[in-house]
PDB file of C-alpha atoms and ligand atoms in Angstrom:
ATOM      1  CA  MET D   5      36.258  49.303  67.270  1.00  0.00           C
ATOM      2  CA  ALA D   6      39.713  48.263  66.002  1.00  0.00           C
ATOM      3  CA  ASP D   7      39.450  48.555  62.254  1.00  0.00           C
ATOM      4  CA  ALA D   8      42.792  47.949  60.626  1.00  0.00           C
ATOM      5  CA  LEU D   9      43.798  46.242  57.311  1.00  0.00           C
ATOM      6  CA  THR D  10      47.632  45.858  58.338  1.00  0.00           C
ATOM      7  CA  PRO D  11      49.192  42.474  57.717  1.00  0.00           C
ATOM      8  CA  GLU D  12      49.017  41.577  61.335  1.00  0.00           C
ATOM      9  CA  THR D  13      45.264  41.926  61.325  1.00  0.00           C
ATOM     10  CA  VAL D  14      44.463  40.371  57.941  1.00  0.00           C
ATOM     11  CA  GLU D  15      46.898  37.629  57.448  1.00  0.00           C
ATOM     12  CA  PRO D  16      45.752  35.384  60.312  1.00  0.00           C
ATOM     13  CA  LEU D  17      42.185  35.553  58.711  1.00  0.00           C
ATOM     14  CA  LEU D  18      43.306  34.490  55.242  1.00  0.00           C
ATOM     15  CA  ARG D  19      41.965  31.044  54.284  1.00  0.00           C
ATOM     16  CA  GLY D  20      43.197  30.387  50.754  1.00  0.00           C
ATOM     17  CA  ARG D  21      45.828  31.314  48.184  1.00  0.00           C
ATOM     18  CA  PHE D  22      44.511  34.819  47.489  1.00  0.00           C
ATOM     19  CA  GLY D  23      46.095  37.410  49.787  1.00  0.00           C
ATOM     20  CA  ARG D  24      49.607  35.917  49.623  1.00  0.00           C
ATOM     21  CA  PRO D  25      51.893  38.047  49.510  1.00  0.00           C
ATOM     22  CA  TYR D  26      49.797  40.665  51.273  1.00  0.00           C
ATOM     23  CA  SER D  27      51.363  44.150  50.526  1.00  0.00           C
ATOM     24  CA  TYR D  28      49.841  47.086  52.646  1.00  0.00           C
ATOM     25  CA  GLN D  29      50.397  50.771  52.709  1.00  0.00           C
ATOM     26  CA  LYS D  30      48.450  53.272  54.675  1.00  0.00           C
ATOM     27  CA  ARG D  31      48.488  55.586  51.746  1.00  0.00           C
ATOM     28  CA  CYS D  32      49.204  55.082  48.125  1.00  0.00           C
ATOM     29  CA  ASP D  33      48.368  56.497  44.827  1.00  0.00           C
ATOM     30  CA  SER D  34      46.273  53.380  43.776  1.00  0.00           C
ATOM     31  CA  THR D  35      46.465  49.832  44.903  1.00  0.00           C
ATOM     32  CA  GLN D  36      46.249  49.020  41.080  1.00  0.00           C
ATOM     33  CA  LEU D  37      49.837  50.515  40.681  1.00  0.00           C
ATOM     34  CA  LEU D  38      51.099  48.955  44.063  1.00  0.00           C
ATOM     35  CA  VAL D  39      50.643  45.327  43.057  1.00  0.00           C
ATOM     36  CA  ASP D  40      53.839  43.702  42.030  1.00  0.00           C
ATOM     37  CA  ARG D  41      53.074  42.025  38.626  1.00  0.00           C
ATOM     38  CA  GLN D  42      55.829  39.588  39.365  1.00  0.00           C
ATOM     39  CA  ALA D  43      54.583  38.448  42.767  1.00  0.00           C
ATOM     40  CA  GLY D  44      52.502  35.578  41.521  1.00  0.00           C
ATOM     41  CA  GLU D  45      48.786  34.928  41.253  1.00  0.00           C
ATOM     42  CA  GLY D  46      46.877  35.920  44.296  1.00  0.00           C
ATOM     43  CA  ALA D  47      49.238  38.746  45.363  1.00  0.00           C
ATOM     44  CA  VAL D  48      47.326  41.520  46.829  1.00  0.00           C
ATOM     45  CA  ALA D  49      47.904  45.217  47.585  1.00  0.00           C
ATOM     46  CA  VAL D  50      45.721  47.065  49.965  1.00  0.00           C
ATOM     47  CA  CYS D  51      45.712  50.774  51.151  1.00  0.00           C
ATOM     48  CA  ASP D  52      43.671  52.741  53.710  1.00  0.00           C
ATOM     49  CA  GLU D  53      43.759  55.741  51.462  1.00  0.00           C
ATOM     50  CA  GLN D  54      44.299  56.202  47.779  1.00  0.00           C
ATOM     51  CA  THR D  55      45.400  59.715  46.376  1.00  0.00           C
ATOM     52  CA  ALA D  56      44.815  58.716  42.802  1.00  0.00           C
ATOM     53  CA  GLY D  57      42.190  55.919  42.951  1.00  0.00           C
ATOM     54  CA  ARG D  58      41.016  54.685  39.606  1.00  0.00           C
ATOM     55  CA  GLY D  59      37.556  53.915  38.457  1.00  0.00           C
ATOM     56  CA  ARG D  60      36.276  52.576  35.104  1.00  0.00           C
ATOM     57  CA  LEU D  61      36.154  54.708  31.931  1.00  0.00           C
ATOM     58  CA  GLY D  62      38.984  57.023  33.201  1.00  0.00           C
ATOM     59  CA  ARG D  63      37.036  58.171  36.224  1.00  0.00           C
ATOM     60  CA  GLY D  64      38.433  58.318  39.777  1.00  0.00           C
ATOM     61  CA  TRP D  65      37.600  56.428  42.947  1.00  0.00           C
ATOM     62  CA  THR D  66      37.502  58.249  46.174  1.00  0.00           C
ATOM     63  CA  ALA D  67      36.955  57.244  49.766  1.00  0.00           C
ATOM     64  CA  PRO D  68      37.866  58.945  53.060  1.00  0.00           C
ATOM     65  CA  PRO D  69      40.826  57.241  54.745  1.00  0.00           C
ATOM     66  CA  GLY D  70      39.974  54.141  56.578  1.00  0.00           C
ATOM     67  CA  THR D  71      36.329  53.758  55.505  1.00  0.00           C
ATOM     68  CA  ALA D  72      36.570  51.380  52.527  1.00  0.00           C
ATOM     69  CA  ILE D  73      38.140  48.156  51.303  1.00  0.00           C
ATOM     70  CA  LEU D  74      40.554  49.168  48.521  1.00  0.00           C
ATOM     71  CA  VAL D  75      42.219  46.042  47.246  1.00  0.00           C
ATOM     72  CA  SER D  76      43.871  44.890  44.005  1.00  0.00           C
ATOM     73  CA  VAL D  77      44.518  41.270  43.330  1.00  0.00           C
ATOM     74  CA  LEU D  78      47.011  39.867  40.725  1.00  0.00           C
ATOM     75  CA  LEU D  79      45.587  37.207  38.388  1.00  0.00           C
ATOM     76  CA  GLU D  80      47.160  35.197  35.635  1.00  0.00           C
ATOM     77  CA  PRO D  81      44.227  34.052  33.601  1.00  0.00           C
ATOM     78  CA  PRO D  82      44.661  31.401  30.864  1.00  0.00           C
ATOM     79  CA  GLY D  83      44.762  32.947  27.403  1.00  0.00           C
ATOM     80  CA  GLU D  84      41.496  31.466  26.246  1.00  0.00           C
ATOM     81  CA  ARG D  85      39.546  33.373  28.844  1.00  0.00           C
ATOM     82  CA  ALA D  86      38.111  36.803  28.048  1.00  0.00           C
ATOM     83  CA  VAL D  87      39.586  39.294  30.527  1.00  0.00           C
ATOM     84  CA  PRO D  88      36.523  41.673  30.563  1.00  0.00           C
ATOM     85  CA  GLU D  89      34.549  38.847  32.032  1.00  0.00           C
ATOM     86  CA  LEU D  90      36.596  39.355  35.169  1.00  0.00           C
ATOM     87  CA  SER D  91      34.655  42.277  36.259  1.00  0.00           C
ATOM     88  CA  LEU D  92      31.573  40.071  36.532  1.00  0.00           C
ATOM     89  CA  VAL D  93      33.594  37.375  38.319  1.00  0.00           C
ATOM     90  CA  GLY D  94      34.735  39.957  40.933  1.00  0.00           C
ATOM     91  CA  GLY D  95      31.220  41.423  41.142  1.00  0.00           C
ATOM     92  CA  LEU D  96      29.824  38.093  42.043  1.00  0.00           C
ATOM     93  CA  ALA D  97      32.381  37.489  44.739  1.00  0.00           C
ATOM     94  CA  VAL D  98      31.742  41.060  46.057  1.00  0.00           C
ATOM     95  CA  ALA D  99      27.989  40.522  46.012  1.00  0.00           C
ATOM     96  CA  GLU D 100      28.195  37.270  47.929  1.00  0.00           C
ATOM     97  CA  THR D 101      30.582  38.799  50.383  1.00  0.00           C
ATOM     98  CA  ILE D 102      28.073  41.668  51.050  1.00  0.00           C
ATOM     99  CA  GLU D 103      25.103  39.319  51.261  1.00  0.00           C
ATOM    100  CA  ALA D 104      26.775  37.183  53.789  1.00  0.00           C
ATOM    101  CA  ALA D 105      27.787  40.141  55.988  1.00  0.00           C
ATOM    102  CA  THR D 106      24.490  42.066  55.677  1.00  0.00           C
ATOM    103  CA  GLY D 107      21.864  39.602  55.041  1.00  0.00           C
ATOM    104  CA  LEU D 108      20.623  41.937  52.307  1.00  0.00           C
ATOM    105  CA  ALA D 109      20.374  41.016  48.578  1.00  0.00           C
ATOM    106  CA  ALA D 110      23.173  42.646  46.462  1.00  0.00           C
ATOM    107  CA  GLN D 111      22.858  43.038  42.780  1.00  0.00           C
ATOM    108  CA  ILE D 112      25.279  43.248  39.891  1.00  0.00           C
ATOM    109  CA  LYS D 113      24.753  46.136  37.490  1.00  0.00           C
ATOM    110  CA  TRP D 114      26.621  45.200  34.236  1.00  0.00           C
ATOM    111  CA  PRO D 115      29.384  45.329  33.954  1.00  0.00           C
ATOM    112  CA  ASN D 116      31.093  46.076  37.302  1.00  0.00           C
ATOM    113  CA  ASP D 117      28.928  47.835  39.935  1.00  0.00           C
ATOM    114  CA  VAL D 118      27.479  46.169  43.010  1.00  0.00           C
ATOM    115  CA  LEU D 119      24.339  47.616  44.337  1.00  0.00           C
ATOM    116  CA  VAL D 120      22.341  47.281  47.514  1.00  0.00           C
ATOM    117  CA  ASN D 121      18.864  48.904  47.572  1.00  0.00           C
ATOM    118  CA  ARG D 122      19.821  50.526  44.229  1.00  0.00           C
ATOM    119  CA  ARG D 123      22.908  52.255  45.736  1.00  0.00           C
ATOM    120  CA  LYS D 124      26.321  51.500  44.321  1.00  0.00           C
ATOM    121  CA  VAL D 125      28.326  50.110  47.350  1.00  0.00           C
ATOM    122  CA  ALA D 126      31.190  48.623  45.356  1.00  0.00           C
ATOM    123  CA  GLY D 127      32.973  48.671  42.003  1.00  0.00           C
ATOM    124  CA  VAL D 128      35.418  46.371  40.212  1.00  0.00           C
ATOM    125  CA  LEU D 129      38.119  47.296  37.769  1.00  0.00           C
ATOM    126  CA  ALA D 130      40.058  44.792  35.603  1.00  0.00           C
ATOM    127  CA  GLU D 131      43.323  46.099  34.118  1.00  0.00           C
ATOM    128  CA  ALA D 132      45.390  43.838  31.920  1.00  0.00           C
ATOM    129  CA  ALA D 133      49.126  44.240  31.112  1.00  0.00           C
ATOM    130  CA  GLU D 134      52.097  41.876  30.650  1.00  0.00           C
ATOM    131  CA  GLY D 135      49.969  38.860  30.545  1.00  0.00           C
ATOM    132  CA  THR D 136      48.518  39.506  33.885  1.00  0.00           C
ATOM    133  CA  VAL D 137      45.370  41.260  35.089  1.00  0.00           C
ATOM    134  CA  VAL D 138      45.063  43.438  38.253  1.00  0.00           C
ATOM    135  CA  LEU D 139      41.618  43.157  39.528  1.00  0.00           C
ATOM    136  CA  GLY D 140      40.882  46.078  41.697  1.00  0.00           C
ATOM    137  CA  VAL D 141      37.824  46.164  44.056  1.00  0.00           C
ATOM    138  CA  GLY D 142      36.534  49.189  46.194  1.00  0.00           C
ATOM    139  CA  VAL D 143      33.874  48.407  48.717  1.00  0.00           C
ATOM    140  CA  ASN D 144      32.270  51.324  50.634  1.00  0.00           C
ATOM    141  CA  VAL D 145      32.093  50.010  54.202  1.00  0.00           C
ATOM    142  CA  SER D 146      31.752  52.725  56.747  1.00  0.00           C
ATOM    143  CA  GLN D 147      31.330  56.079  55.008  1.00  0.00           C
ATOM    144  CA  ARG D 148      28.517  58.231  56.348  1.00  0.00           C
ATOM    145  CA  ARG D 149      25.993  59.694  53.849  1.00  0.00           C
ATOM    146  CA  GLU D 150      27.834  62.986  53.557  1.00  0.00           C
ATOM    147  CA  GLN D 151      31.226  61.238  52.950  1.00  0.00           C
ATOM    148  CA  LEU D 152      29.977  59.548  49.791  1.00  0.00           C
ATOM    149  CA  PRO D 153      30.525  61.086  46.352  1.00  0.00           C
ATOM    150  CA  GLU D 154      27.445  63.043  45.298  1.00  0.00           C
ATOM    151  CA  ASP D 155      28.204  63.150  41.539  1.00  0.00           C
ATOM    152  CA  ALA D 156      28.267  59.565  40.901  1.00  0.00           C
ATOM    153  CA  LYS D 157      26.525  58.092  37.863  1.00  0.00           C
ATOM    154  CA  VAL D 158      24.803  55.589  40.205  1.00  0.00           C
ATOM    155  CA  GLN D 159      23.918  56.938  43.578  1.00  0.00           C
ATOM    156  CA  ALA D 160      26.532  55.834  46.096  1.00  0.00           C
ATOM    157  CA  GLY D 161      25.909  54.037  49.407  1.00  0.00           C
ATOM    158  CA  SER D 162      28.136  52.159  51.925  1.00  0.00           C
ATOM    159  CA  LEU D 163      27.263  49.264  54.122  1.00  0.00           C
ATOM    160  CA  LEU D 164      26.921  51.613  56.895  1.00  0.00           C
ATOM    161  CA  THR D 165      24.338  53.714  55.024  1.00  0.00           C
ATOM    162  CA  VAL D 166      22.396  50.696  53.810  1.00  0.00           C
ATOM    163  CA  ASP D 167      21.788  49.001  57.270  1.00  0.00           C
ATOM    164  CA  GLY D 168      23.336  51.252  59.881  1.00  0.00           C
ATOM    165  CA  VAL D 169      25.902  48.680  61.075  1.00  0.00           C
ATOM    166  CA  ARG D 170      29.470  49.601  61.681  1.00  0.00           C
ATOM    167  CA  ARG D 171      31.803  46.760  60.495  1.00  0.00           C
ATOM    168  CA  GLU D 172      35.460  45.769  60.825  1.00  0.00           C
ATOM    169  CA  ARG D 173      36.951  45.657  57.291  1.00  0.00           C
ATOM    170  CA  ALA D 174      39.471  42.964  57.946  1.00  0.00           C
ATOM    171  CA  PRO D 175      36.992  39.934  58.064  1.00  0.00           C
ATOM    172  CA  LEU D 176      35.091  41.443  55.128  1.00  0.00           C
ATOM    173  CA  LEU D 177      38.190  41.469  53.152  1.00  0.00           C
ATOM    174  CA  ALA D 178      39.332  37.947  54.125  1.00  0.00           C
ATOM    175  CA  ASP D 179      35.961  36.740  53.059  1.00  0.00           C
ATOM    176  CA  LEU D 180      36.007  38.520  49.821  1.00  0.00           C
ATOM    177  CA  LEU D 181      39.393  37.125  49.031  1.00  0.00           C
ATOM    178  CA  VAL D 182      38.326  33.473  49.519  1.00  0.00           C
ATOM    179  CA  ARG D 183      35.125  34.060  47.573  1.00  0.00           C
ATOM    180  CA  LEU D 184      36.990  35.820  44.844  1.00  0.00           C
ATOM    181  CA  GLU D 185      39.540  32.782  44.705  1.00  0.00           C
ATOM    182  CA  ARG D 186      36.424  30.313  44.498  1.00  0.00           C
ATOM    183  CA  ALA D 187      34.725  32.336  41.705  1.00  0.00           C
ATOM    184  CA  TYR D 188      37.977  32.709  39.832  1.00  0.00           C
ATOM    185  CA  ASP D 189      38.821  29.027  39.906  1.00  0.00           C
ATOM    186  CA  LEU D 190      35.444  28.146  38.630  1.00  0.00           C
ATOM    187  CA  TRP D 191      35.678  30.681  35.764  1.00  0.00           C
ATOM    188  CA  ARG D 192      39.263  29.472  34.946  1.00  0.00           C
ATOM    189  CA  GLU D 193      37.852  26.019  34.543  1.00  0.00           C
ATOM    190  CA  GLY D 194      34.487  26.731  32.915  1.00  0.00           C
ATOM    191  CA  GLY D 195      34.221  30.346  31.955  1.00  0.00           C
ATOM    192  CA  LEU D 196      31.084  32.442  32.911  1.00  0.00           C
ATOM    193  CA  ASP D 197      28.922  29.410  32.348  1.00  0.00           C
ATOM    194  CA  ALA D 198      30.264  28.051  35.690  1.00  0.00           C
ATOM    195  CA  LEU D 199      29.051  31.201  37.575  1.00  0.00           C
ATOM    196  CA  TYR D 200      25.998  31.960  35.433  1.00  0.00           C
ATOM    197  CA  ALA D 201      23.412  31.037  38.033  1.00  0.00           C
ATOM    198  CA  GLY D 202      24.929  33.425  40.569  1.00  0.00           C
ATOM    199  CA  ILE D 203      25.294  36.290  38.129  1.00  0.00           C
ATOM    200  CA  GLY D 204      21.963  35.795  36.547  1.00  0.00           C
ATOM    201  CA  ALA D 205      20.164  35.789  39.887  1.00  0.00           C
ATOM    202  CA  ARG D 206      21.767  39.134  40.712  1.00  0.00           C
ATOM    203  CA  ASP D 207      21.371  40.819  37.278  1.00  0.00           C
ATOM    204  CA  PHE D 208      20.180  44.372  38.187  1.00  0.00           C
ATOM    205  CA  LEU D 209      19.473  45.466  34.722  1.00  0.00           C
ATOM    206  CA  ARG D 210      17.292  42.568  33.762  1.00  0.00           C
ATOM    207  CA  GLY D 211      13.764  43.874  32.765  1.00  0.00           C
ATOM    208  CA  ARG D 212      14.560  47.417  33.528  1.00  0.00           C
ATOM    209  CA  ARG D 213      14.187  50.548  31.462  1.00  0.00           C
ATOM    210  CA  ILE D 214      17.785  51.456  30.376  1.00  0.00           C
ATOM    211  CA  PHE D 215      19.714  54.021  28.179  1.00  0.00           C
ATOM    212  CA  VAL D 216      22.445  53.163  25.872  1.00  0.00           C
ATOM    213  CA  ASP D 217      24.134  56.280  24.217  1.00  0.00           C
ATOM    214  CA  GLY D 218      21.029  58.217  25.143  1.00  0.00           C
ATOM    215  CA  GLU D 219      18.581  55.901  23.527  1.00  0.00           C
ATOM    216  CA  GLN D 220      15.999  54.368  25.717  1.00  0.00           C
ATOM    217  CA  GLY D 221      15.356  50.639  25.776  1.00  0.00           C
ATOM    218  CA  LEU D 222      14.926  47.455  27.872  1.00  0.00           C
ATOM    219  CA  GLY D 223      17.599  45.492  29.709  1.00  0.00           C
ATOM    220  CA  ILE D 224      17.200  41.827  28.809  1.00  0.00           C
ATOM    221  CA  ALA D 225      20.140  39.924  30.558  1.00  0.00           C
ATOM    222  CA  VAL D 226      23.785  39.494  30.960  1.00  0.00           C
ATOM    223  CA  ASP D 227      24.580  36.605  28.606  1.00  0.00           C
ATOM    224  CA  ARG D 228      27.039  33.765  29.120  1.00  0.00           C
ATOM    225  CA  ARG D 229      29.769  35.689  27.504  1.00  0.00           C
ATOM    226  CA  GLY D 230      29.532  38.615  29.742  1.00  0.00           C
ATOM    227  CA  ARG D 231      27.762  40.893  27.313  1.00  0.00           C
ATOM    228  CA  LEU D 232      24.547  42.794  27.911  1.00  0.00           C
ATOM    229  CA  GLU D 233      21.612  41.988  25.784  1.00  0.00           C
ATOM    230  CA  VAL D 234      19.340  45.035  25.404  1.00  0.00           C
ATOM    231  CA  GLU D 235      16.275  45.803  23.415  1.00  0.00           C
ATOM    232  CA  LEU D 236      16.409  49.135  21.586  1.00  0.00           C
ATOM    233  CA  ALA D 237      13.688  50.320  19.290  1.00  0.00           C
ATOM    234  CA  GLY D 238      12.314  46.892  19.272  1.00  0.00           C
ATOM    235  CA  ARG D 239      15.538  45.185  18.254  1.00  0.00           C
ATOM    236  CA  ARG D 240      17.776  43.041  20.357  1.00  0.00           C
ATOM    237  CA  ARG D 241      21.367  44.040  20.566  1.00  0.00           C
ATOM    238  CA  LEU D 242      24.442  42.871  22.582  1.00  0.00           C
ATOM    239  CA  VAL D 243      26.426  45.485  24.192  1.00  0.00           C
ATOM    240  CA  GLU D 244      30.023  44.321  24.758  1.00  0.00           C
ATOM    241  CA  SER D 245      31.441  47.263  26.856  1.00  0.00           C
ATOM    242  CA  GLY D 246      30.714  50.855  27.919  1.00  0.00           C
ATOM    243  CA  GLU D 247      27.973  52.091  30.062  1.00  0.00           C
ATOM    244  CA  VAL D 248      24.343  51.667  30.445  1.00  0.00           C
ATOM    245  CA  ASP D 249      22.253  53.886  32.616  1.00  0.00           C
ATOM    246  CA  PHE D 250      18.887  53.101  34.154  1.00  0.00           C
ATOM    247  CA  GLU D 251      15.638  54.726  34.951  1.00  0.00           C
ATOM    248  CA  ARG D 252      15.651  56.028  38.482  1.00  0.00           C
TER     249      ARG D 252
HETATM  250  C1  BTN R  32      34.488  51.562  39.065  1.00  0.00           C
HETATM  251  O1  BTN R  32      33.369  51.227  39.780  1.00  0.00           O
HETATM  252  O2  BTN R  32      34.432  52.398  38.421  1.00  0.00           O
HETATM  253  C2  BTN R  32      35.639  50.594  39.505  1.00  0.00           C
HETATM  254  C3  BTN R  32      36.225  51.163  40.838  1.00  0.00           C
HETATM  255  C4  BTN R  32      37.326  50.364  41.330  1.00  0.00           C
HETATM  256  C5  BTN R  32      37.993  50.963  42.537  1.00  0.00           C
HETATM  257  C6  BTN R  32      39.017  50.135  43.160  1.00  0.00           C
HETATM  258  S1  BTN R  32      39.599  50.669  44.705  1.00  0.00           S
HETATM  259  C7  BTN R  32      40.931  49.585  44.711  1.00  0.00           C
HETATM  260  C8  BTN R  32      41.471  49.541  43.303  1.00  0.00           C
HETATM  261  N1  BTN R  32      42.469  50.699  43.227  1.00  0.00           N
HETATM  262  C9  BTN R  32      41.961  51.557  42.374  1.00  0.00           C
HETATM  263  O3  BTN R  32      42.630  52.732  42.049  1.00  0.00           O
HETATM  264  N2  BTN R  32      40.851  51.269  41.795  1.00  0.00           N
HETATM  265  C10 BTN R  32      40.366  50.011  42.279  1.00  0.00           C
END
């Protein structure tokens, strides 16, 4: 199966603004660093392999060469929008892309993980600088079980391990970019309110036993400002950032 993310393979599949210009390297430190912040909104950087892939909270992000979608997109959000919400905007676009490809339900674990069957198959990272945001997305596509990280906070999966199907990455990437563009445009105009039905319907932590800073509680819901409402010791609290674990 031909499975390339070269410009010759991906550019003919692009259907919107996102993905132009399309910058590709077989190997890079991190696509987050490869994006040219002057290249205009929708510019994209893609690699087949990252030697210093970045995850949230200072963690790394690893994938064997050629097995994942590793993409960063340059965004220029209006000043009135809250940048952290972009993780959820990206998460929604990724979840929709995975659902369209697999027919399986994908869920968003606040604030940036995308899960299928309780396995994390994708993560989103929003990094702001110089008035722009680089939104990085990693989707595990064709790793075999033994190629996935074992020490991840949330057990990792790939599309291959969840349904056994080998997929080409280029059509998935093109679909992701068009869905991201649509979600982003809605968010630009209307904030998370405009995407709330899609996010709320996929809210993994809703109604789950969760842990915040070691304290056990209940996940209530992601709210319309991108915060996670939880109940701890019988009291409602809004978590703005950080990490929430769940009972396995
Ligand atoms: C997370 O779940 O912690 C976020 C992971 C984000 C990984 C992607 S892969 C493409 C882009 N380049 C990086 O170095 N990180 C993001």
